[in-house]
Short mmCIF file of C-alpha atoms in Angstrom, two decimals:
data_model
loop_
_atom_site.label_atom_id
_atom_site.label_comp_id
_atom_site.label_asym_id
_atom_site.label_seq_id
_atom_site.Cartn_x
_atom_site.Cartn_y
_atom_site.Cartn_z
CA UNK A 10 135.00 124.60 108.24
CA UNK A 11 132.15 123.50 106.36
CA UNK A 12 128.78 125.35 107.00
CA UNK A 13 126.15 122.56 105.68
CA UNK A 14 124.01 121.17 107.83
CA UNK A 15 122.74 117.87 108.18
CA UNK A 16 119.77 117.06 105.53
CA UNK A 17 116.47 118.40 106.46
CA UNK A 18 113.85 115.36 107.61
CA UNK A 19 110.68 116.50 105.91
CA UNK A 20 113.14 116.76 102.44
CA UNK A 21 113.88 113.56 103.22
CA UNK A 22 110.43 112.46 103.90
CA UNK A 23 109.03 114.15 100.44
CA UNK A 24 112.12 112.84 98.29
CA UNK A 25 111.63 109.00 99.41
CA UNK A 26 108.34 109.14 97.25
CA UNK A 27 110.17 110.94 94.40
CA UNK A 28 112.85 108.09 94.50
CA UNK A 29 110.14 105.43 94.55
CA UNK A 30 109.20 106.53 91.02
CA UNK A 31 112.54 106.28 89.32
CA UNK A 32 114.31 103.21 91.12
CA UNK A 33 115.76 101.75 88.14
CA UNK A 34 117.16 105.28 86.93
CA UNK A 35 118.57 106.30 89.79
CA UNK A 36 120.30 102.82 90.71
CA UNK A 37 122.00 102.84 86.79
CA UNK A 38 123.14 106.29 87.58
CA UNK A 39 124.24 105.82 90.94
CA UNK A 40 126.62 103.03 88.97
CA UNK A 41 127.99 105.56 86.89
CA UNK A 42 128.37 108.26 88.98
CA UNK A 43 129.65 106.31 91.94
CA UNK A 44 129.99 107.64 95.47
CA UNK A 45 130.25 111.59 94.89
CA UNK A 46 126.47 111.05 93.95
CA UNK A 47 125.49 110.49 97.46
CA UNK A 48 121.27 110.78 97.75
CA UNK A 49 120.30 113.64 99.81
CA UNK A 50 118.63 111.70 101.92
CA UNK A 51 122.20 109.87 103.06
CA UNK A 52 124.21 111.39 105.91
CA UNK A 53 126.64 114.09 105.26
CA UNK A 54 129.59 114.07 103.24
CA UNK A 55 132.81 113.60 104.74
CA UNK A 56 134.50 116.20 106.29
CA UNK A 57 131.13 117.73 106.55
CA UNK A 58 130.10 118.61 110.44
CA UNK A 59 126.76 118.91 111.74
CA UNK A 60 126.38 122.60 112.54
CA UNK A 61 124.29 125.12 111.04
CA UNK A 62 124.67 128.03 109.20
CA UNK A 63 123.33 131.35 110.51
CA UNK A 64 119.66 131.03 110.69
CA UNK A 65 119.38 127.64 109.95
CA UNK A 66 117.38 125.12 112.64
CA UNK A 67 117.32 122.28 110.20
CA UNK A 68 114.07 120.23 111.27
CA UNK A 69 113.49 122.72 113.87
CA UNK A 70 110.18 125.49 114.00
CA UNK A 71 109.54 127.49 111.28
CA UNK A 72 108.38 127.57 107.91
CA UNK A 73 110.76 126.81 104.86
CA UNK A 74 112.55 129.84 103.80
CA UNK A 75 112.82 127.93 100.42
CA UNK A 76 108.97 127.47 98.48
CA UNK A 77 108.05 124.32 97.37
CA UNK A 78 108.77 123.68 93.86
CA UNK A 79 111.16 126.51 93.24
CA UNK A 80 114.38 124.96 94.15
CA UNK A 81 116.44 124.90 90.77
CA UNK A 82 120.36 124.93 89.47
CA UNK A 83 122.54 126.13 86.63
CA UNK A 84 123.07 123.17 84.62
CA UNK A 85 126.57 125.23 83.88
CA UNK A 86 127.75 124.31 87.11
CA UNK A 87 127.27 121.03 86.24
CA UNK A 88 128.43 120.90 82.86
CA UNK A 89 131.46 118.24 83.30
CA UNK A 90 129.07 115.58 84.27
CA UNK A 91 126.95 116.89 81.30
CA UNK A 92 129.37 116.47 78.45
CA UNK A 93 130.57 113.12 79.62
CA UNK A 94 127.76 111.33 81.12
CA UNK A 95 124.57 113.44 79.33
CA UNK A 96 121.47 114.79 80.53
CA UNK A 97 119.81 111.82 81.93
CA UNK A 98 122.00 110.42 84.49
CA UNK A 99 122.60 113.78 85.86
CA UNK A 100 118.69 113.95 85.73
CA UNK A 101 118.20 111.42 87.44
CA UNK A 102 120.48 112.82 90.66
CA UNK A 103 119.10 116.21 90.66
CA UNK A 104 115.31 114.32 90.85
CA UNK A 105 116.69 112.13 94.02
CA UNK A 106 118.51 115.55 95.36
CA UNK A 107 115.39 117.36 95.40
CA UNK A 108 115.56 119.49 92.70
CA UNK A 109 112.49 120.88 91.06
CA UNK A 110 113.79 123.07 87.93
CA UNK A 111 116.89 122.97 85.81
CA UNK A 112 118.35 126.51 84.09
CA UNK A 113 120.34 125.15 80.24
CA UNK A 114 123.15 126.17 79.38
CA UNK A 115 123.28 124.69 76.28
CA UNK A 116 121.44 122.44 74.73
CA UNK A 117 124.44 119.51 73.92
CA UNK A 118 125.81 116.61 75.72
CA UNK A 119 129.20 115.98 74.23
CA UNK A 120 130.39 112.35 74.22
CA UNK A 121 127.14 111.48 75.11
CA UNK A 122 125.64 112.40 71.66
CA UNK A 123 123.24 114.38 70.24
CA UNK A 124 119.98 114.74 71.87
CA UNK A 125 116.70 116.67 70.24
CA UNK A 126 115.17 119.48 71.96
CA UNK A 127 111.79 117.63 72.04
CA UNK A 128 113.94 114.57 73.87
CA UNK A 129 115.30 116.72 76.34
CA UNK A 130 112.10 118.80 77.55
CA UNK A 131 110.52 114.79 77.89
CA UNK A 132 113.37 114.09 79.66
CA UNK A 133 113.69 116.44 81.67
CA UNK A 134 109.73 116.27 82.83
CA UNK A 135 110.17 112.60 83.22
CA UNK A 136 112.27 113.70 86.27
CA UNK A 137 110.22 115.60 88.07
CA UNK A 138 112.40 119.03 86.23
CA UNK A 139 110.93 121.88 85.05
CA UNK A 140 112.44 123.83 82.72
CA UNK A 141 112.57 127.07 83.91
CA UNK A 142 114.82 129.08 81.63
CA UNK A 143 118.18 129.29 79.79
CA UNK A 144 121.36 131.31 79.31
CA UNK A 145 122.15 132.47 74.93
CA UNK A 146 124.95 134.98 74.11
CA UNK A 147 123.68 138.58 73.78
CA UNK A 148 125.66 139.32 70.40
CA UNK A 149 129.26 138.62 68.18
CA UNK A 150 130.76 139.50 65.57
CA UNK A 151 129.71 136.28 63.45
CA UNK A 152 127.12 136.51 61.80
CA UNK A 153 125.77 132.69 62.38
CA UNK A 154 126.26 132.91 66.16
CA UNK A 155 123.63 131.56 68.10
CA UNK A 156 123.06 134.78 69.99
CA UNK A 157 120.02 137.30 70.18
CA UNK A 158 121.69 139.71 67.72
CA UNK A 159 122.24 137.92 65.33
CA UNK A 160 120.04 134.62 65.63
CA UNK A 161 116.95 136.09 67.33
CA UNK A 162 114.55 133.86 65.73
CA UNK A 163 116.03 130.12 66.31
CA UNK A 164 116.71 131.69 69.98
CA UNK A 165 113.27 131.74 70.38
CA UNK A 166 112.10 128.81 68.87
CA UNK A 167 114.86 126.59 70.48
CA UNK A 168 113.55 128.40 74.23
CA UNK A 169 109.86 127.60 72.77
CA UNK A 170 110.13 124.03 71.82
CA UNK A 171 111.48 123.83 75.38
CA UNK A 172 108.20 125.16 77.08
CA UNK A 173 110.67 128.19 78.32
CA UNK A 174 108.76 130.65 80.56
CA UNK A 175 111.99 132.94 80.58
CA UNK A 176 115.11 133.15 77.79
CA UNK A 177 117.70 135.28 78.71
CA UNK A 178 121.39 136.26 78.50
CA UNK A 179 124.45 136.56 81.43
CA UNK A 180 126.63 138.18 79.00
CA UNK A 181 127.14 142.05 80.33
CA UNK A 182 125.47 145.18 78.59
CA UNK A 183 128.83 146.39 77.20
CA UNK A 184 128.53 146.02 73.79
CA UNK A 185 128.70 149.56 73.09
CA UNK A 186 130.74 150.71 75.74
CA UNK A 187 130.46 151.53 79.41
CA UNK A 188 128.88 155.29 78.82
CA UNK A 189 125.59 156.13 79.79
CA UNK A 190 124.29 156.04 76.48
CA UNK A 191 126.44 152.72 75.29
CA UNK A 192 123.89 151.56 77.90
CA UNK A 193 120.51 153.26 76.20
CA UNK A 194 121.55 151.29 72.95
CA UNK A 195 121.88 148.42 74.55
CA UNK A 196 118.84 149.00 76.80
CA UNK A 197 117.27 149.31 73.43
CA UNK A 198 118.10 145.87 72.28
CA UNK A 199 117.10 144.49 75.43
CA UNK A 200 113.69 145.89 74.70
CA UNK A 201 113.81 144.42 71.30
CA UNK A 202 114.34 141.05 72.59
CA UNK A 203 111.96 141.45 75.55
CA UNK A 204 108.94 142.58 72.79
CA UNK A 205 109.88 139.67 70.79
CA UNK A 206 110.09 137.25 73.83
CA UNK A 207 106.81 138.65 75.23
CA UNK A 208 105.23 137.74 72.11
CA UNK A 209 105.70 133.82 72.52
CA UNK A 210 104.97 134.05 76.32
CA UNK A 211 108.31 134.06 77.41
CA UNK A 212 109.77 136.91 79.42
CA UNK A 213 113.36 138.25 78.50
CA UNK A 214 116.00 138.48 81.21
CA UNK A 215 119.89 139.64 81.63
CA UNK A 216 122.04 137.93 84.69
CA UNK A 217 124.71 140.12 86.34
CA UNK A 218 128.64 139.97 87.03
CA UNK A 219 129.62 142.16 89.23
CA UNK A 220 130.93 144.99 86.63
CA UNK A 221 127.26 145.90 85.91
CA UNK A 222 127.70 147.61 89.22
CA UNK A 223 130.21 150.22 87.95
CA UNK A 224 130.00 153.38 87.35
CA UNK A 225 129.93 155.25 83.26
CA UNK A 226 133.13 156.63 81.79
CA UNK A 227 131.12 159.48 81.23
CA UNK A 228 129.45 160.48 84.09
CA UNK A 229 131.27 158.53 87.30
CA UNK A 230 128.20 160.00 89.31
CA UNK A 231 125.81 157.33 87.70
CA UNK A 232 125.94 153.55 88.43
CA UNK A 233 125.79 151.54 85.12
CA UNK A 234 122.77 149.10 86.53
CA UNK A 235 120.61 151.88 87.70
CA UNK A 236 120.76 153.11 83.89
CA UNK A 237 120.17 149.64 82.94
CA UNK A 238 116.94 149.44 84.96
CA UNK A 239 115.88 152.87 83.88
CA UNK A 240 116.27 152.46 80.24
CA UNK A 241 114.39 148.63 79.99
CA UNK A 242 111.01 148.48 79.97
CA UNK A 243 110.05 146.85 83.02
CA UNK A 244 107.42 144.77 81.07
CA UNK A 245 109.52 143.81 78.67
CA UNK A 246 112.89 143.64 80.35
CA UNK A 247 113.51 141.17 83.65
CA UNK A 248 116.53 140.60 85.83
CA UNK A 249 118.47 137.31 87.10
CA UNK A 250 120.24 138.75 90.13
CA UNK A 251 123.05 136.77 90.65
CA UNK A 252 123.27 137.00 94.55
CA UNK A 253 126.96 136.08 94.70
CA UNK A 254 128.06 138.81 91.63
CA UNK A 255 125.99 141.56 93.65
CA UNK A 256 127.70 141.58 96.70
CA UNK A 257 131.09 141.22 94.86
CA UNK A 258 129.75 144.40 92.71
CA UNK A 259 129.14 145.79 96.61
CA UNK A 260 132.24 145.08 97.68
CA UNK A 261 133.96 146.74 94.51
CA UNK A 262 131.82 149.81 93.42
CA UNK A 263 130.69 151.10 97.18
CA UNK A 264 133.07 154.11 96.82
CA UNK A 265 133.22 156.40 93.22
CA UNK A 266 136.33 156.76 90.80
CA UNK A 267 137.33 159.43 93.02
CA UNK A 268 136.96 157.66 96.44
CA UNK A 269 133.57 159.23 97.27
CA UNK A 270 131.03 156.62 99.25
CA UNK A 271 128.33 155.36 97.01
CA UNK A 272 127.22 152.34 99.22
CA UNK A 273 123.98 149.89 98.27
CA UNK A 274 122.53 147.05 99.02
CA UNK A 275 122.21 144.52 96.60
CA UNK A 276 118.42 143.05 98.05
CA UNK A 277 117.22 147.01 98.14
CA UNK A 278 117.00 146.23 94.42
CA UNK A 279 114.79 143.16 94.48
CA UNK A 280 112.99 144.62 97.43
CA UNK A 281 112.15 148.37 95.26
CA UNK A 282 111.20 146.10 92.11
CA UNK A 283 110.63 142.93 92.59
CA UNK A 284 108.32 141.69 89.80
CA UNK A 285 111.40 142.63 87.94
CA UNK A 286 113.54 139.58 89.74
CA UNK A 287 111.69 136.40 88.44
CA UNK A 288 114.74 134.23 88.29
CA UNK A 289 118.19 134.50 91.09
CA UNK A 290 121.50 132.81 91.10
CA UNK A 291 122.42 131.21 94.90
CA UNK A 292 125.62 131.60 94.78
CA UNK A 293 128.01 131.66 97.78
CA UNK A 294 131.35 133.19 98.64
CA UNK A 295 133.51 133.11 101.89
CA UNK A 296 134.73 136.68 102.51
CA UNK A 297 138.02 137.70 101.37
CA UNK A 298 138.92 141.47 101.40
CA UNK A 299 142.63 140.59 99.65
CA UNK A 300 140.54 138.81 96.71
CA UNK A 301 139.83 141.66 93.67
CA UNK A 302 136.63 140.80 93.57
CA UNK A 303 135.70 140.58 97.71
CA UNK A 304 134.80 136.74 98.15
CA UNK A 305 136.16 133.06 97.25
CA UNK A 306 133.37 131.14 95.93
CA UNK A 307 132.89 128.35 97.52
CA UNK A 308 129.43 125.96 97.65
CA UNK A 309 126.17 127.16 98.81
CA UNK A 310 126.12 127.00 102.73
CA UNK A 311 129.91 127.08 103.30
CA UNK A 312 129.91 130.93 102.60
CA UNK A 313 129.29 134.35 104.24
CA UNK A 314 126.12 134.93 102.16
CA UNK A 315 123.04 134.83 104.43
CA UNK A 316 120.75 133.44 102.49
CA UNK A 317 118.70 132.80 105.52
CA UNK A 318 117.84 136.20 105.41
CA UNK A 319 117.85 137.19 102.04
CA UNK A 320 115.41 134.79 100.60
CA UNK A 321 113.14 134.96 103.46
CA UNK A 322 112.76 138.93 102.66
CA UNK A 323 111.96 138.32 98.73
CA UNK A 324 109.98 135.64 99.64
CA UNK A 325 107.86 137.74 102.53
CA UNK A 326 106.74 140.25 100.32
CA UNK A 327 103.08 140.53 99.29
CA UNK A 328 102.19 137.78 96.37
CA UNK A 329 106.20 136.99 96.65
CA UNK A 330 106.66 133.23 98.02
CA UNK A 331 105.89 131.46 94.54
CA UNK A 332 106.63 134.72 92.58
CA UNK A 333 110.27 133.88 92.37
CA UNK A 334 112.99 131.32 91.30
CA UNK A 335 116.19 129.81 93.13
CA UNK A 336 118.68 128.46 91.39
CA UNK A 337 122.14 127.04 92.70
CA UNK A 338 124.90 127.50 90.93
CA UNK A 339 128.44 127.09 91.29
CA UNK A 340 131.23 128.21 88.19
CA UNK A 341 133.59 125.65 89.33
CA UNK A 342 133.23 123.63 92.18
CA UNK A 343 135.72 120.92 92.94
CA UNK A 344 133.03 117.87 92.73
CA UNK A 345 130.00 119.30 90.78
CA UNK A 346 127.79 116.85 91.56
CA UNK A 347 128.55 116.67 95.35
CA UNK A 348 128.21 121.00 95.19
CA UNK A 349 124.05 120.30 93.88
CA UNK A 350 123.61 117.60 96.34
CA UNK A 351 124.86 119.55 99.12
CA UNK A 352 123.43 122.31 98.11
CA UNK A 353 119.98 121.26 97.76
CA UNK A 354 120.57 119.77 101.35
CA UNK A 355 121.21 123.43 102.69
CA UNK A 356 118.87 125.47 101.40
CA UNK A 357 115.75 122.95 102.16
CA UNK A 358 117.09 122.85 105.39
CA UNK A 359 116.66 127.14 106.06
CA UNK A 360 114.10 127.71 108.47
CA UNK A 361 112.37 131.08 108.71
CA UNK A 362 113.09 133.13 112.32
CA UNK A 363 110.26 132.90 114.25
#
């Protein structure tokens, strides 16, 4: 049973004066995309019911759980509509969904041709989308790959001509191998990347699967991500915490190689460091203890993840409510645009517990 509720009023109430600015745009993409790209402001979906998830009191007391402005998604879960239909009609729903910052994943549209970097930041801001950061491999074995490795520089620039505030990677730190000090050398890189970011005022960051949560070949005493954090310069080095891959990480790595409990909490983390967590992935997952990796990802509000309460404690901390980034993000949901509508729709409608 779906979990969404029905769309918040005052989202409503701010998007109509959004939509008033891009009529034209949105009706020519509406066209295109045809009835999966519902405006958040419509009624629900069908199939959808009109309960709430835990915590939520859609149009009810309480302040926002989500801050203004800092609602944004994963363009890779969108990246079908991407390739075929290119940035700007996709745009152009994610401005009428409510949508305030857009993550790359790339910087091509496919059959849509090519598009400069200077023609997608404009196009982007002509939305109403700030570009908040983007995803680049961490290393290969060719030479020419657009990766930090081995194309540090162009990474850079490309994330500069952007107006990138953060450049980072989601590929894992295994490149040298899961001991303890496979993880210094690659700690080291991220330091080199994180001095080099620093120096265009940009801030380096690495997103998380679950396996960062393991524990080293070496030493099955030590958990791979607390070396991670240890070894990275914390003014140099920054963390996506994909919500979704944590818990899965909690669900698989509570207990050591040899069966002894090692339990944590995946918002301890944020909650010990937080300047260290600029950017998270809302991701969610229905529980499923017979599924390898704990949970069935499903989209944001139809899952066990209480977000309710997890962004509401980031977001309580001292100098915390605009200190942080949201972005949705779904690796393959059935009807991508439908998943960031909905989505949107959910997480504006979170009400703090009074």
């Amino acid at each position: 049973m779906s979990r969404i509720s029905q769309p918040d009023p005052e989202l409503t109430h701010r998007l109509s004066r959004r939509n008033m600015l891009g009529v034209a745009a949105g009706a020519t993409a509406a066209a295109l995309l045809g009835a999966a790209a519902t405006p958040a402001a419509a009624a629900p979906a069908a199939g959808t019911t009109t309960g709430t998830a835990t915590g939520t009191t859609p149009g009810g007391r309480g302040r926002p759980v989500l801050p203004p402005g800092r609602l944004g998604i994963q363009l890779y879960s969108l990246r079908d509509k991407v390739s075929t239909l290119g940035f700007a009609p996709v745009f152009a729903e994610l401005e009428k969904y409510g949508y305030d910052e857009v993550e790359f994943a790339g910087y091509s549209q496919g059959s849509a041709g090519p598009i400069t970097l200077a023609q997608l930041k404009r196009l982007a801001r002509s939305h109403g989308l700030n570009p908040i950061g983007s995803h680049v491999g961490y290393y290969s074995d060719d030479p020419n790959a657009y990766t930090f490795a081995q194309n540090l520089t162009k990474v850079l620039d490309d994330a500069q001509a952007l107006g990138l505030k953060h450049i980072g990677t989601a590929s894992n730190p295994f490149r040298y191998g899961s001991t303890v000090d496979a993880w210094k050398r690659a700690a080291e890189d991220f330091n080199t990347y994180g001095a080099a970011a620093r120096a265009r005022g940009m801030k380096f960051y690495q997103h998380n699967h679950s396996e960062e949560f393991s524990f080293a070949t070496d030493n099955p005493r030590v958990r791979l991500y607390d070396v991670l954090l240890a070894e990275t310069d914390p003014d140099l080095v920054f963390l996506e915490m994909d919500i979704f891959w944590a818990y899965s990480g909690q669900f698989r790595f509570s207990k050591r190689p040899d069966g002894t409990p090692a339990p944590f909490e995946p918002l301890d983390y944020v909650l010990r460091q937080p300047h260290r967590y600029p950017l998270f992935h809302v991701k969610d997952g229905l529980s499923d203890p017979a599924n390898t990796y704990g949970y069935r990802m499903t989209d944001v509000g139809d899952g066990d993840i209480d977000y309710q309460r997890f962004i509401s404690a980031v977001t309580r901390l001292r100098g915390g409510r605009m200190a942080h980034h949201w972005q949705a993000e779904h690796d393959n949901p059935a009807e991508s645009l439908t998943f960031a509508r909905r989505s949107s729709e959910h997480l504006h409608s979170l009400r703090e517990k009074c």
